[in-house]
PDB file of C-alpha atoms in Angstrom:
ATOM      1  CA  UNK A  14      22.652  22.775 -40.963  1.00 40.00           C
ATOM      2  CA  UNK A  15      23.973  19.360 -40.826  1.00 40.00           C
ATOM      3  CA  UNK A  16      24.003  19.743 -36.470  1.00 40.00           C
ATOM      4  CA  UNK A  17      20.548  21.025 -36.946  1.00 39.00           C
ATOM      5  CA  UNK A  18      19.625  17.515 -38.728  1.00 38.00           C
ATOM      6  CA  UNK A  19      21.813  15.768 -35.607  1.00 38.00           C
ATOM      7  CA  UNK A  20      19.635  17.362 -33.160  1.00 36.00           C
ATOM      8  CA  UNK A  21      16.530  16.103 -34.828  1.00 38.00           C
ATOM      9  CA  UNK A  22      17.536  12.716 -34.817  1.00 34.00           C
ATOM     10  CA  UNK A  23      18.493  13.054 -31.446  1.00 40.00           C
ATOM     11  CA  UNK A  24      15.409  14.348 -30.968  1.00 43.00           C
ATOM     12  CA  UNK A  25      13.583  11.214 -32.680  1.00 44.00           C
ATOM     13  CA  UNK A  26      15.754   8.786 -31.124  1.00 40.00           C
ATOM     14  CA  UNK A  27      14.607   9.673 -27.766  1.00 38.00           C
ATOM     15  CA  UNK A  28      11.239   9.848 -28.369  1.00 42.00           C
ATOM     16  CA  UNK A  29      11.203   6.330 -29.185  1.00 43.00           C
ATOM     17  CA  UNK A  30      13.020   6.029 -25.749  1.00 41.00           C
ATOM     18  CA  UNK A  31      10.269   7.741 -24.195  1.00 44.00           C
ATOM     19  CA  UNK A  32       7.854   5.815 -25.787  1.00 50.00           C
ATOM     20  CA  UNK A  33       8.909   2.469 -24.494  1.00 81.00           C
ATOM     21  CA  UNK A  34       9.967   3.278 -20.983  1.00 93.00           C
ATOM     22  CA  UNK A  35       7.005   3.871 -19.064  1.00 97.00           C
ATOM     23  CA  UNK A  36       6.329   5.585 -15.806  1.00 98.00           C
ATOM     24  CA  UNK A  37       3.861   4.845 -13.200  1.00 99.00           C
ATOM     25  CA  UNK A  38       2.962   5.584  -9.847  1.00 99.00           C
ATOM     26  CA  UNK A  39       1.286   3.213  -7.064  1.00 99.00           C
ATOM     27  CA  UNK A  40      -0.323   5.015  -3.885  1.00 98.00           C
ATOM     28  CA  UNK A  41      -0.336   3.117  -0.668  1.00 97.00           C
ATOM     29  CA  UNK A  42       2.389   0.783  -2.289  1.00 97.00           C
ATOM     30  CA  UNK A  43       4.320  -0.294   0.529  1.00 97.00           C
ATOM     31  CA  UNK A  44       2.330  -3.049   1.708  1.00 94.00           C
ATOM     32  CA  UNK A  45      -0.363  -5.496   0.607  1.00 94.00           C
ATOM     33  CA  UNK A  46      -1.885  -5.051  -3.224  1.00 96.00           C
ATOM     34  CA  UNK A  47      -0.189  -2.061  -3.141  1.00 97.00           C
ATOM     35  CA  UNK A  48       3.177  -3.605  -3.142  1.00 98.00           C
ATOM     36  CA  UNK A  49       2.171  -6.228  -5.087  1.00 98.00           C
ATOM     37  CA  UNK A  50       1.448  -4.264  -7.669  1.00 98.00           C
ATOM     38  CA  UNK A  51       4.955  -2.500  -7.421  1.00 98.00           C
ATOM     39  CA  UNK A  52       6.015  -5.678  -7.930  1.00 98.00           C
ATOM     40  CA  UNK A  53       4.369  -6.295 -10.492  1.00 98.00           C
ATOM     41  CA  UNK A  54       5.001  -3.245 -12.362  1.00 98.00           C
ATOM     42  CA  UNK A  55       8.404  -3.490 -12.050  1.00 97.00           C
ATOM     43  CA  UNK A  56       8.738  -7.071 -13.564  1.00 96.00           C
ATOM     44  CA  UNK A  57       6.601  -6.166 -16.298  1.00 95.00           C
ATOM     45  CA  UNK A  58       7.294  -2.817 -17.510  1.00 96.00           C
ATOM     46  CA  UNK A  59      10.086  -2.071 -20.030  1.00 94.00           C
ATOM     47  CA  UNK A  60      13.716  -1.503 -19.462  1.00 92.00           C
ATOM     48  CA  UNK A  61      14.302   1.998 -18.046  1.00 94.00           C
ATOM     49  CA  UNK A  62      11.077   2.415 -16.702  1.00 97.00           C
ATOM     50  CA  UNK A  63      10.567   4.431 -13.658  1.00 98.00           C
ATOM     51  CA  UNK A  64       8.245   2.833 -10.620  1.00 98.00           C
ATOM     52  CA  UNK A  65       6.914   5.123  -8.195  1.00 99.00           C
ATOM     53  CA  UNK A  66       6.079   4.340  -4.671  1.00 99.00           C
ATOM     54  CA  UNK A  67       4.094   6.545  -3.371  1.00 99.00           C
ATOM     55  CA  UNK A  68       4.042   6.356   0.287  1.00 98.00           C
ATOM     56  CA  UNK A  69       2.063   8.043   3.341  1.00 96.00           C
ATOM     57  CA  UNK A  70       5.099   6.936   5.638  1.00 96.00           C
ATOM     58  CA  UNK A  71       8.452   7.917   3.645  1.00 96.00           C
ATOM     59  CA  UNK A  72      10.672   5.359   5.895  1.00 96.00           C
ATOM     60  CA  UNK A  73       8.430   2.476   5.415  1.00 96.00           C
ATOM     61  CA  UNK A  74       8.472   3.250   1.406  1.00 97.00           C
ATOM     62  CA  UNK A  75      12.220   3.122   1.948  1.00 97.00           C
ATOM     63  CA  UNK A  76      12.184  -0.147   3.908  1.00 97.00           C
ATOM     64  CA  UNK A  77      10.119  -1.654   0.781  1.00 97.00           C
ATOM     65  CA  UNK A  78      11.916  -0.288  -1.724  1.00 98.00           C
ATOM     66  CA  UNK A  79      14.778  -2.171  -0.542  1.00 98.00           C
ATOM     67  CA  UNK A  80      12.921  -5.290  -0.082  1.00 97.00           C
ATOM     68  CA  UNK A  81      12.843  -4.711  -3.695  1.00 97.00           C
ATOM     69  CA  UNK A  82      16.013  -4.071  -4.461  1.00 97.00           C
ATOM     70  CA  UNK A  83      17.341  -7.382  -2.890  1.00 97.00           C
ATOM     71  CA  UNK A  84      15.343  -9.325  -5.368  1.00 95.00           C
ATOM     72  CA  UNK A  85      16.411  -7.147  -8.116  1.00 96.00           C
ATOM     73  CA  UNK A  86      13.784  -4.608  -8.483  1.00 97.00           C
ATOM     74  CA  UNK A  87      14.016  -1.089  -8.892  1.00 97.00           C
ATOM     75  CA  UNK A  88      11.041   1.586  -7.280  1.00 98.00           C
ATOM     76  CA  UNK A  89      11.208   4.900  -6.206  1.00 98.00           C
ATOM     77  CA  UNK A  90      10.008   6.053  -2.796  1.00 98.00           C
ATOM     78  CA  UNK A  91       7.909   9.003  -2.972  1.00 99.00           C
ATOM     79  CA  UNK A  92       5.811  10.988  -0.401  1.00 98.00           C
ATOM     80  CA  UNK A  93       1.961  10.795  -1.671  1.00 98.00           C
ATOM     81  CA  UNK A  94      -0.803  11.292   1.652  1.00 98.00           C
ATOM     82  CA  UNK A  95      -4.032  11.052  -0.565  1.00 98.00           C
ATOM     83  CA  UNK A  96      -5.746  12.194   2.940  1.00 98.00           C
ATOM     84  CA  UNK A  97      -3.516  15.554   2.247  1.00 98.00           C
ATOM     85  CA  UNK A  98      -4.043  18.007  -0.330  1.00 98.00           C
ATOM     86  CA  UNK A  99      -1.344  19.665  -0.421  1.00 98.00           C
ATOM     87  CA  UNK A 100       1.030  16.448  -0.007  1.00 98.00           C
ATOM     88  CA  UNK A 101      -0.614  15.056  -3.498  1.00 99.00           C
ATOM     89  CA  UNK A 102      -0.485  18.735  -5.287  1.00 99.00           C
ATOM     90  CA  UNK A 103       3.609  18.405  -4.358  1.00 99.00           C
ATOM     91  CA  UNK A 104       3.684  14.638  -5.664  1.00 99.00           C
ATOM     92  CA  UNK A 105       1.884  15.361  -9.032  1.00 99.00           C
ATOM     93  CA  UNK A 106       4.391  18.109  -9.537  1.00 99.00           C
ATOM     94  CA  UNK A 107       8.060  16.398  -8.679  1.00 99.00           C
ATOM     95  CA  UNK A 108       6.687  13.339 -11.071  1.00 99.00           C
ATOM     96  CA  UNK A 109       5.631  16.168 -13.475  1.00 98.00           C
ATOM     97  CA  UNK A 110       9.161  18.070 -13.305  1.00 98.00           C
ATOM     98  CA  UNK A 111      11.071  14.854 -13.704  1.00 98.00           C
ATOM     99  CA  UNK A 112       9.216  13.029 -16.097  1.00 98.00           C
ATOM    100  CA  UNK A 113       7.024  15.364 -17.837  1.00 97.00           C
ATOM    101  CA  UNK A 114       4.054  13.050 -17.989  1.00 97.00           C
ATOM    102  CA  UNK A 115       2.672   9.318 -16.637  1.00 98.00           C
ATOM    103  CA  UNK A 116       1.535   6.470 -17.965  1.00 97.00           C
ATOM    104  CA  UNK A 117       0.217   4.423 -15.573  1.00 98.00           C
ATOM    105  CA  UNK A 118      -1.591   5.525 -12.381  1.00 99.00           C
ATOM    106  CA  UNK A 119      -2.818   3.052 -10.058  1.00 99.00           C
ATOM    107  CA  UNK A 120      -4.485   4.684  -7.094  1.00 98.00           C
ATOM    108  CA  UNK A 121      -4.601   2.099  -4.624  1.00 97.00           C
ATOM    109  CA  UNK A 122      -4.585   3.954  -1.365  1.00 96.00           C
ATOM    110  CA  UNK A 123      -6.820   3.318   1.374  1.00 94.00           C
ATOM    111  CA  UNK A 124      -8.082   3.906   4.705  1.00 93.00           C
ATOM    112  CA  UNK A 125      -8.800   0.812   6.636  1.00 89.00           C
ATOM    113  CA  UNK A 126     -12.047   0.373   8.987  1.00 89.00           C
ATOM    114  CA  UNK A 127     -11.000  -0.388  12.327  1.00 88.00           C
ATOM    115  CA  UNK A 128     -13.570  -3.132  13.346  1.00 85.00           C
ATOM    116  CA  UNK A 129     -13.674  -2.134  17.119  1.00 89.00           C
ATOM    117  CA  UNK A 130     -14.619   1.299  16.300  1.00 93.00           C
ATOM    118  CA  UNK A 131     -17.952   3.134  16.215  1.00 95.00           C
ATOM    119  CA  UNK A 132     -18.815   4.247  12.715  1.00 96.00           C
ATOM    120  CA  UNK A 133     -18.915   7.988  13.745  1.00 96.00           C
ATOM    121  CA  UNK A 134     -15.390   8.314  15.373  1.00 96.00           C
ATOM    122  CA  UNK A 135     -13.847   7.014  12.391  1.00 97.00           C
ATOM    123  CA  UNK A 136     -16.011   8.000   9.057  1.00 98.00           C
ATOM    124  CA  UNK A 137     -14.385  11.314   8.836  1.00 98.00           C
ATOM    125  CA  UNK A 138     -10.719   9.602   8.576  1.00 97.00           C
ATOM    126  CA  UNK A 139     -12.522   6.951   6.388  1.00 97.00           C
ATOM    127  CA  UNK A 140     -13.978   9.092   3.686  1.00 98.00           C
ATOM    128  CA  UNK A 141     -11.864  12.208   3.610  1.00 98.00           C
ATOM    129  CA  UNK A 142      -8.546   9.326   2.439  1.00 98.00           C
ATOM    130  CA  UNK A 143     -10.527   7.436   0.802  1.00 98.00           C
ATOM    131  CA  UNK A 144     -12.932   9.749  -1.501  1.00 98.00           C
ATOM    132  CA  UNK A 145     -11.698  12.798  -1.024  1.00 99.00           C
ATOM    133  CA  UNK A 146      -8.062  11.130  -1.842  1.00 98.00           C
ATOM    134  CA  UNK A 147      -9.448  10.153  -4.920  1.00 99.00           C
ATOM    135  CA  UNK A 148     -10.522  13.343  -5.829  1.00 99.00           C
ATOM    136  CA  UNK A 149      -7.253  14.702  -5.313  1.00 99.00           C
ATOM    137  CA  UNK A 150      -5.671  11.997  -6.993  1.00 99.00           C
ATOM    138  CA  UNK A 151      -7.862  12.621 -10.202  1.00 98.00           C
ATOM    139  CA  UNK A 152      -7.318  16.923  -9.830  1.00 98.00           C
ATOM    140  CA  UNK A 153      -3.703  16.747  -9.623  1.00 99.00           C
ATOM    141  CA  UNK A 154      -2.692  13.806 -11.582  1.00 98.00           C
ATOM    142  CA  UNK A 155      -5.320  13.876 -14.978  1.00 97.00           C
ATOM    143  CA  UNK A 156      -3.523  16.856 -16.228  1.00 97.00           C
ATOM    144  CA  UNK A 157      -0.044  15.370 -16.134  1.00 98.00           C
ATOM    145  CA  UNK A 158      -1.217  11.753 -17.476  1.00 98.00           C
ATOM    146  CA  UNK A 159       0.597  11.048 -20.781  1.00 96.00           C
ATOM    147  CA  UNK A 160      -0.948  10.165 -24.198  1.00 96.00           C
ATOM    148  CA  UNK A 161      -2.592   6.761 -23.980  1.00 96.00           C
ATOM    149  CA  UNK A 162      -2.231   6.058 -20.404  1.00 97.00           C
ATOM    150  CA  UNK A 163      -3.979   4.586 -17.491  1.00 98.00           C
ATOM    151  CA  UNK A 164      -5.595   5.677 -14.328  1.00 98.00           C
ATOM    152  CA  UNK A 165      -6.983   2.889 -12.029  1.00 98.00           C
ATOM    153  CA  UNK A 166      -8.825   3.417  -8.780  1.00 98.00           C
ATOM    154  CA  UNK A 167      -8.902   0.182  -6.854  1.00 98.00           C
ATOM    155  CA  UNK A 168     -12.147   0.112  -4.897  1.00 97.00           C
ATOM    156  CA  UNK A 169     -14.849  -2.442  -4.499  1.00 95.00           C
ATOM    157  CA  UNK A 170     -17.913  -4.772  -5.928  1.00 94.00           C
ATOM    158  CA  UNK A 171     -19.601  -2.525  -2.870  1.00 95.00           C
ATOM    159  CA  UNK A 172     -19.108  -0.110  -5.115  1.00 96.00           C
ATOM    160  CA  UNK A 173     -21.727  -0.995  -7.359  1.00 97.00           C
ATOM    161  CA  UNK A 174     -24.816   1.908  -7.136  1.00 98.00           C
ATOM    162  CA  UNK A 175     -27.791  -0.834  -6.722  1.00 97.00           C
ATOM    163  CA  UNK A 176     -26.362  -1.690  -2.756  1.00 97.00           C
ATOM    164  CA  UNK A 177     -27.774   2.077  -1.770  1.00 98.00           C
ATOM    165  CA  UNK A 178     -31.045   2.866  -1.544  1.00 96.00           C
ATOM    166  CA  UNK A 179     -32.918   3.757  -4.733  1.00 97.00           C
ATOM    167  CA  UNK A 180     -33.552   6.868  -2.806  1.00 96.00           C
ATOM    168  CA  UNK A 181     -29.637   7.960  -2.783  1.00 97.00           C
ATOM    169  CA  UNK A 182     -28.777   7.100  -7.012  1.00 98.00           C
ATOM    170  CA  UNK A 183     -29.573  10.481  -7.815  1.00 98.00           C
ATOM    171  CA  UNK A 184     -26.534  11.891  -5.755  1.00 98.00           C
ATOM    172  CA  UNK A 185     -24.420   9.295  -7.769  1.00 98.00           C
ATOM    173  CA  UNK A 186     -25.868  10.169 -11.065  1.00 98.00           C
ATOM    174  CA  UNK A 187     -22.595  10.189 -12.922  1.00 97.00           C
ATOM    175  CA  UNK A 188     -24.133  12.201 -16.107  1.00 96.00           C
ATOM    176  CA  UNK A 189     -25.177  14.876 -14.308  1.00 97.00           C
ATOM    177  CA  UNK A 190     -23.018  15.224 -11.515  1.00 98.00           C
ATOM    178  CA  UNK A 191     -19.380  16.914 -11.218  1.00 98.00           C
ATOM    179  CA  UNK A 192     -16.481  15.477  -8.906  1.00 98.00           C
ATOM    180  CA  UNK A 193     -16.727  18.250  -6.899  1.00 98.00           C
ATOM    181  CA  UNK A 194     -20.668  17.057  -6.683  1.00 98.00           C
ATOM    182  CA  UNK A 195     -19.377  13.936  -5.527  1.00 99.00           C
ATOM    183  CA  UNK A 196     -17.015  15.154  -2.861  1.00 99.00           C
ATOM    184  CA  UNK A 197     -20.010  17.535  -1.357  1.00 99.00           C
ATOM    185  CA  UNK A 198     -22.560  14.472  -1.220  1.00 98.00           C
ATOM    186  CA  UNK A 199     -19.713  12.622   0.542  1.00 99.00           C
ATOM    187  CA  UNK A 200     -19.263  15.307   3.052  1.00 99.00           C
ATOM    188  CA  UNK A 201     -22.851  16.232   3.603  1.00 98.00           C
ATOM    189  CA  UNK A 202     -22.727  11.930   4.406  1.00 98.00           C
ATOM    190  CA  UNK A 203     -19.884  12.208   7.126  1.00 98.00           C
ATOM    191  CA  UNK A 204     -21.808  14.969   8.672  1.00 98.00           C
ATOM    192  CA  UNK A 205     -25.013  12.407   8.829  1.00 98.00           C
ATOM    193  CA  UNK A 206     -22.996   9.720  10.534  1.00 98.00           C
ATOM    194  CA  UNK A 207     -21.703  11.972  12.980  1.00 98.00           C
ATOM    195  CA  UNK A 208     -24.819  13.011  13.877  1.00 98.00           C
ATOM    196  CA  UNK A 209     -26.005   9.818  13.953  1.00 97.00           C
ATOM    197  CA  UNK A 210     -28.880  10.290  11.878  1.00 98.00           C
ATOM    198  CA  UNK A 211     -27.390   7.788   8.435  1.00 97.00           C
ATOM    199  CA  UNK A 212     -29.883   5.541   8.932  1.00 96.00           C
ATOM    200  CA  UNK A 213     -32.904   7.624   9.426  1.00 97.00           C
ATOM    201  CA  UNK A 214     -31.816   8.882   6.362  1.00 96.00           C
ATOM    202  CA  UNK A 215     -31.257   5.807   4.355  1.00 97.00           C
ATOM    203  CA  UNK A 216     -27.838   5.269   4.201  1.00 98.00           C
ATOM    204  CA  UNK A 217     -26.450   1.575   4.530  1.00 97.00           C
ATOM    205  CA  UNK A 218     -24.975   0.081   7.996  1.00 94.00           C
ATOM    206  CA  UNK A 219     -21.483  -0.261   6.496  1.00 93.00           C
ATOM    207  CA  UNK A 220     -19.804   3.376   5.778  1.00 96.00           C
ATOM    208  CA  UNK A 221     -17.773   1.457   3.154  1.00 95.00           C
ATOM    209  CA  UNK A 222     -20.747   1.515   0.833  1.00 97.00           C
ATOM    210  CA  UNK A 223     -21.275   4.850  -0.028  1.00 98.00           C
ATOM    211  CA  UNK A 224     -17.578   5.322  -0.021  1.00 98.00           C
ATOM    212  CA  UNK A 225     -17.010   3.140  -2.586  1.00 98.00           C
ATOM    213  CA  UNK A 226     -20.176   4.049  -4.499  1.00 98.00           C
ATOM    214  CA  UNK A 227     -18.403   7.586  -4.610  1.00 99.00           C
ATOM    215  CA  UNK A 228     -15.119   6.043  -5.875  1.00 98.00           C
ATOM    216  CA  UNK A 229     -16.851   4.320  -8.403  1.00 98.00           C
ATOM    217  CA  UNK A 230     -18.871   7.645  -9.492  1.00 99.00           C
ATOM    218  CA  UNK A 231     -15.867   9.070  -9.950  1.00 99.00           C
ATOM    219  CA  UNK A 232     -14.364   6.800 -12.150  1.00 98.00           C
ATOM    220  CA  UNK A 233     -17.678   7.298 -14.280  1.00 98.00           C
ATOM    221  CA  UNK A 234     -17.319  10.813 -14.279  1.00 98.00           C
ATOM    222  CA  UNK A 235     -13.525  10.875 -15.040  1.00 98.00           C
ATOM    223  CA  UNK A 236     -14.248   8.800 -17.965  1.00 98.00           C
ATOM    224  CA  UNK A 237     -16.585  11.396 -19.640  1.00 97.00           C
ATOM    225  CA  UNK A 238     -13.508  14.112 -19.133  1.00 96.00           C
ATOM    226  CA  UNK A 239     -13.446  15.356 -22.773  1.00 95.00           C
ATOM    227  CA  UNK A 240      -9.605  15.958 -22.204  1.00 94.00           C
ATOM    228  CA  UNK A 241      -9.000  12.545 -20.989  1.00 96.00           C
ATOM    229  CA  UNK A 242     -11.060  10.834 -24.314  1.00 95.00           C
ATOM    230  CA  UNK A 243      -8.894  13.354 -26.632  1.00 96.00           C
ATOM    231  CA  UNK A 244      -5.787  11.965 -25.049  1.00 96.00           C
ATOM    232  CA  UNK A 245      -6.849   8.184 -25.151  1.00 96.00           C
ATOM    233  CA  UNK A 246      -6.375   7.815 -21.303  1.00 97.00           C
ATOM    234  CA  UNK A 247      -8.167   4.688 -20.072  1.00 97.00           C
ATOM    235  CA  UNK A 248     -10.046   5.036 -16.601  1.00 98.00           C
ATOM    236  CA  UNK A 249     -10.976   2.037 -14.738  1.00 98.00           C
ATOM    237  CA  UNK A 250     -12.654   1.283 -10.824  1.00 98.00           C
ATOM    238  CA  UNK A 251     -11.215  -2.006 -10.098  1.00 98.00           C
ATOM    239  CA  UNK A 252     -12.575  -4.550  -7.223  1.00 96.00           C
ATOM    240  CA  UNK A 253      -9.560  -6.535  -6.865  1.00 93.00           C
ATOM    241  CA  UNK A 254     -11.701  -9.410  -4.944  1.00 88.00           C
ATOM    242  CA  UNK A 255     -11.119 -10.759  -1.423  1.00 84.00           C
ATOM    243  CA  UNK A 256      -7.347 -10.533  -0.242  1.00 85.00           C
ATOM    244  CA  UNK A 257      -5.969 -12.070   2.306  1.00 75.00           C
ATOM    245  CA  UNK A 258      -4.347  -9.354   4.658  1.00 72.00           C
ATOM    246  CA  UNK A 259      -4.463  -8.438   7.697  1.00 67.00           C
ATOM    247  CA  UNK A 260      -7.304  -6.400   7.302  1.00 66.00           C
ATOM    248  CA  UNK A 261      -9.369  -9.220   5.504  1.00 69.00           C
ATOM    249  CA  UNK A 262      -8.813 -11.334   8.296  1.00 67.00           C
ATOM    250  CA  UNK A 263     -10.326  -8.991  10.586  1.00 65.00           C
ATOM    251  CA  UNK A 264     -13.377  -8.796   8.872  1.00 65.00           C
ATOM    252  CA  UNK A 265     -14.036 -12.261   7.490  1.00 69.00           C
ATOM    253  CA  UNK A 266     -13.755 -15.190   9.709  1.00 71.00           C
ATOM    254  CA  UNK A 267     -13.092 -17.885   6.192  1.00 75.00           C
ATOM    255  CA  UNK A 268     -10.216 -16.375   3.988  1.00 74.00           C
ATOM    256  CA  UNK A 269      -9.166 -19.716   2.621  1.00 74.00           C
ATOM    257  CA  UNK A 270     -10.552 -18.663  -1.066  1.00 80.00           C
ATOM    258  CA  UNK A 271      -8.722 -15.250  -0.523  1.00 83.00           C
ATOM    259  CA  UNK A 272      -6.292 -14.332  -3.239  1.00 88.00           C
ATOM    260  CA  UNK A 273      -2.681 -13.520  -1.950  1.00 91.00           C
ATOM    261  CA  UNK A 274      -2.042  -9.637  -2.793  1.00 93.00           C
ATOM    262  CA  UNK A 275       0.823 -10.977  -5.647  1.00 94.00           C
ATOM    263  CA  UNK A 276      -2.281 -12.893  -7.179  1.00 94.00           C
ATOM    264  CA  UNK A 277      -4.773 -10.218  -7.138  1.00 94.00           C
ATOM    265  CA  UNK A 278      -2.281  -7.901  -8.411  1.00 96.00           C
ATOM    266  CA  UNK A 279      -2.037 -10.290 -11.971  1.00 96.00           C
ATOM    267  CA  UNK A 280      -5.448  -8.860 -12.727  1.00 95.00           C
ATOM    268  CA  UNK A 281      -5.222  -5.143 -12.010  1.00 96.00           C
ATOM    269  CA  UNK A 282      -2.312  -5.290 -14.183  1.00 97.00           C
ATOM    270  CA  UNK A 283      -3.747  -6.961 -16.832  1.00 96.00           C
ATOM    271  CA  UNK A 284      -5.602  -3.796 -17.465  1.00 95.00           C
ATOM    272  CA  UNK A 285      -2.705  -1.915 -18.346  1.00 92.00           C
ATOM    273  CA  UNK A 286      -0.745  -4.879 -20.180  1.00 92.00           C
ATOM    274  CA  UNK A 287      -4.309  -5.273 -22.499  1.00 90.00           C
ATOM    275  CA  UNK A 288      -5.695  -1.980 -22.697  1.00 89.00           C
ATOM    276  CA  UNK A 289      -8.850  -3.285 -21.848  1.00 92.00           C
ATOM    277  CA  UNK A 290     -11.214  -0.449 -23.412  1.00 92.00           C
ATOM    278  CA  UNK A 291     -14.401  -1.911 -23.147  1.00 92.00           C
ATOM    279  CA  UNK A 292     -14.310  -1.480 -19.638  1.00 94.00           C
ATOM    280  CA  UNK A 293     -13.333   2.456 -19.574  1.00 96.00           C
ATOM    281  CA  UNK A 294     -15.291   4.108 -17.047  1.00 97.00           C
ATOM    282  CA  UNK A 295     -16.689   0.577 -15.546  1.00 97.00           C
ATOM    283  CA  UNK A 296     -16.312  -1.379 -12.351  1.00 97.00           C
ATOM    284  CA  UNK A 297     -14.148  -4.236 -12.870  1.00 97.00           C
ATOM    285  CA  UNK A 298     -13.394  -7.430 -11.208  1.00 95.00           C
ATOM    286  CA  UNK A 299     -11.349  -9.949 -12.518  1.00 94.00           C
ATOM    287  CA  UNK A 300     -11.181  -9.026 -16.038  1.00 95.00           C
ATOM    288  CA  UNK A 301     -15.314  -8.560 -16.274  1.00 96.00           C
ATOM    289  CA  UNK A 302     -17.566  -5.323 -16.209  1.00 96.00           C
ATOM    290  CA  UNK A 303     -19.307  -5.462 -13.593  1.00 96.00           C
ATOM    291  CA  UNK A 304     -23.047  -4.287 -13.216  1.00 96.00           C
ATOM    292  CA  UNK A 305     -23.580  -0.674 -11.920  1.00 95.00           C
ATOM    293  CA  UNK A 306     -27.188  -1.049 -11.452  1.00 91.00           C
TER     294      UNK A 306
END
């Protein structure tokens, strides 16, 4: 009897273990906001605390991981291709079979648009990483996220449903529409741009605006997930603002008010150091709710 009692304490002890160290997982987190927010995490999180990288690329993730480690910062490298099914079913399940559960996802992955190129060569690349990643970000990672945790999809004040056409809201209709919904409408919009015909049909110049309208729709949706509200996991769209990057730089020709990816990473992570519940299921930017519509 009395090793019976041991075990339990045992038992207790380590809950409390588990309860402090954390574990979280950053996609795209070998450069930019993504590392940044690595970073961040790292610094911030408790002791024993695991940091996941996940990567596209697993040399470059072990490259910054021991950037890192030379300023005293420990993440893991891990292989997580959001434009890959299969690669973010296998990611989900070695976290899962390690750690059991996470606390913090921030899905931060994204494909860039290559300024030079026609919309139609690239808006299949574009939209299957970037929305269709986050769909199978939100299938294979919501079932393993832990009691009172996070899941953050970085996307965009583009993302808010009043820059489309009133014509396209209903496709975006978050209470009446599935992921899967979602994921077709997004597919059905490749198709358009491919053929050229996006315009005729109402859709925006820039293919980044339906893009991140669907990120953002997700979110919404996720949010409702009668699983997720039972198990007190917060879901938040996040426009981190205007970074300076390479990317930024491409695109906009004044980046002197740009944040540095370190600086925009102090608000993302806000949201997890406040639990910031008011804006579950919102678009976010800089610590506001943003308007949908």
């Amino acid at each position: 009897d009395d090793d019976d009692d041991d075990d339990e304490l045992s038992e207790d002890e380590s809950k409390d273990i588990v309860h402090e160290s954390k574990v979280a997982l950053v996609t795209g987190g070998n450069q930019g906001l993504g590392y940044a927010l690595v970073k961040g995490l790292c610094r911030s999180l408790p002791l024993g605390s695991t940091i996941y990288m996940g990567v596209r690329n697993f040399e470059r993730g072990r490259k910054a991981v021991s950037e890192l480690m030379s300023v005293g910062l420990i993440a893991e490298p891990i292989l997580c291709d959001v434009s890959d099914d299969r690669s973010v079913k296998l990611c989900a399940e070695a976290i899962f079979k390690a750690k059991g559960s996470l606390d913090i996802v921030i899905h931060n992955a994204a494909a860039r648009l290559n300024i030079r190129m026609p919309k139609h060569e690239q808006v299949t690349t574009f939209v299957n990483t970037n929305n269709l990643g986050t769909s199978r970000m939100t299938k294979y990672f919501t079932p393993i996220m832990g009691f009172g945790s996070h899941f953050i999809i970085i996307a965009s004040s583009f993302g808010a449903l009043s820059r489309l056409d009133k014509s396209k809201h209903h496709y975006f209709d978050f209470k009446k529409q599935t992921i899967e919904d979602i994921d077709k409408v997004m597919i059905d919009y490749i198709e358009d741009v491919k053929a050229r015909v996006d315009d005729k049909k109402g859709w925006p110049e820039w293919i980044n605006v339906p893009s991140k309208v669907g990120q953002v729709a997700i979110a919404k949706i996720l949010a409702q997930d009668i699983r997720l509200i039972k198990n007190q996991v917060l879901v938040h769209a996040v426009c981190p603002g205007l970074i300076d990057t390479e990317l930024s730089r491409a695109w906009f020709k004044d980046v002197s008010k740009a944040a540095t990816p370190d600086q925009a990473a102090v608000d993302v992570l806000w949201l997890v150091q406040n639990r910031f519940k008011d804006g579950h299921g919102k678009l976010i930017s800089k610590r506001r709710v943003l308007k949908w519509l």
